[in-house]
């Protein structure tokens, strides 16, 4: 299955949130820094 960059980024963000386990909120810059993603 081929994913667009936008779809891949979305999945990576969701997986990052799921792996954390806690219910604390995160900001987009925090997620992008942890996943090595650029911020638009």
PDB file of C-alpha atoms in Angstrom:
ATOM      1  CA  UNK A   1       0.000   0.000   0.000  1.00  0.00           C
ATOM      2  CA  UNK A   2       1.340   3.402  -0.936  1.00  0.00           C
ATOM      3  CA  UNK A   3       0.649   6.373   1.330  1.00  0.00           C
ATOM      4  CA  UNK A   4       0.971  10.055   0.583  1.00  0.00           C
ATOM      5  CA  UNK A   5       3.343  12.077   2.749  1.00  0.00           C
ATOM      6  CA  UNK A   6       0.376  13.687   4.477  1.00  0.00           C
ATOM      7  CA  UNK A   7      -1.151  10.286   5.282  1.00  0.00           C
ATOM      8  CA  UNK A   8       2.178   8.971   6.566  1.00  0.00           C
ATOM      9  CA  UNK A   9       2.642  12.011   8.829  1.00  0.00           C
ATOM     10  CA  UNK A  10      -0.886  11.582  10.178  1.00  0.00           C
ATOM     11  CA  UNK A  11      -0.313   7.910  10.958  1.00  0.00           C
ATOM     12  CA  UNK A  12       3.028   8.639  12.610  1.00  0.00           C
ATOM     13  CA  UNK A  13       1.381  11.255  14.819  1.00  0.00           C
ATOM     14  CA  UNK A  14      -1.427   8.872  15.797  1.00  0.00           C
ATOM     15  CA  UNK A  15       1.043   6.091  16.596  1.00  0.00           C
ATOM     16  CA  UNK A  16       3.135   8.466  18.682  1.00  0.00           C
ATOM     17  CA  UNK A  17       0.083   9.436  20.727  1.00  0.00           C
ATOM     18  CA  UNK A  18      -0.965   5.788  21.115  1.00  0.00           C
ATOM     19  CA  UNK A  19       2.508   4.719  22.295  1.00  0.00           C
ATOM     20  CA  UNK A  20       2.554   7.347  25.042  1.00  0.00           C
ATOM     21  CA  UNK A  21      -0.274   5.667  26.911  1.00  0.00           C
ATOM     22  CA  UNK A  22      -1.081   8.669  29.063  1.00  0.00           C
ATOM     23  CA  UNK A  23      -3.865  11.055  28.245  1.00  0.00           C
ATOM     24  CA  UNK A  24      -1.864  14.258  28.424  1.00  0.00           C
ATOM     25  CA  UNK A  25      -2.200  16.474  25.403  1.00  0.00           C
ATOM     26  CA  UNK A  26       0.724  17.304  23.155  1.00  0.00           C
ATOM     27  CA  UNK A  27       1.380  20.205  20.856  1.00  0.00           C
ATOM     28  CA  UNK A  28       2.145  19.809  17.172  1.00  0.00           C
ATOM     29  CA  UNK A  29       5.748  21.025  17.683  1.00  0.00           C
ATOM     30  CA  UNK A  30       6.280  18.405  20.419  1.00  0.00           C
ATOM     31  CA  UNK A  31       5.018  15.578  18.208  1.00  0.00           C
ATOM     32  CA  UNK A  32       6.947  16.745  15.157  1.00  0.00           C
ATOM     33  CA  UNK A  33      10.180  17.026  17.147  1.00  0.00           C
ATOM     34  CA  UNK A  34       9.748  13.525  18.577  1.00  0.00           C
ATOM     35  CA  UNK A  35       8.982  12.034  15.150  1.00  0.00           C
ATOM     36  CA  UNK A  36      11.495  14.089  13.173  1.00  0.00           C
ATOM     37  CA  UNK A  37       8.803  15.761  11.075  1.00  0.00           C
ATOM     38  CA  UNK A  38       8.849  19.284   9.696  1.00  0.00           C
ATOM     39  CA  UNK A  39       6.169  21.756  10.702  1.00  0.00           C
ATOM     40  CA  UNK A  40       4.330  23.332   7.756  1.00  0.00           C
TER      41      UNK A  40
END
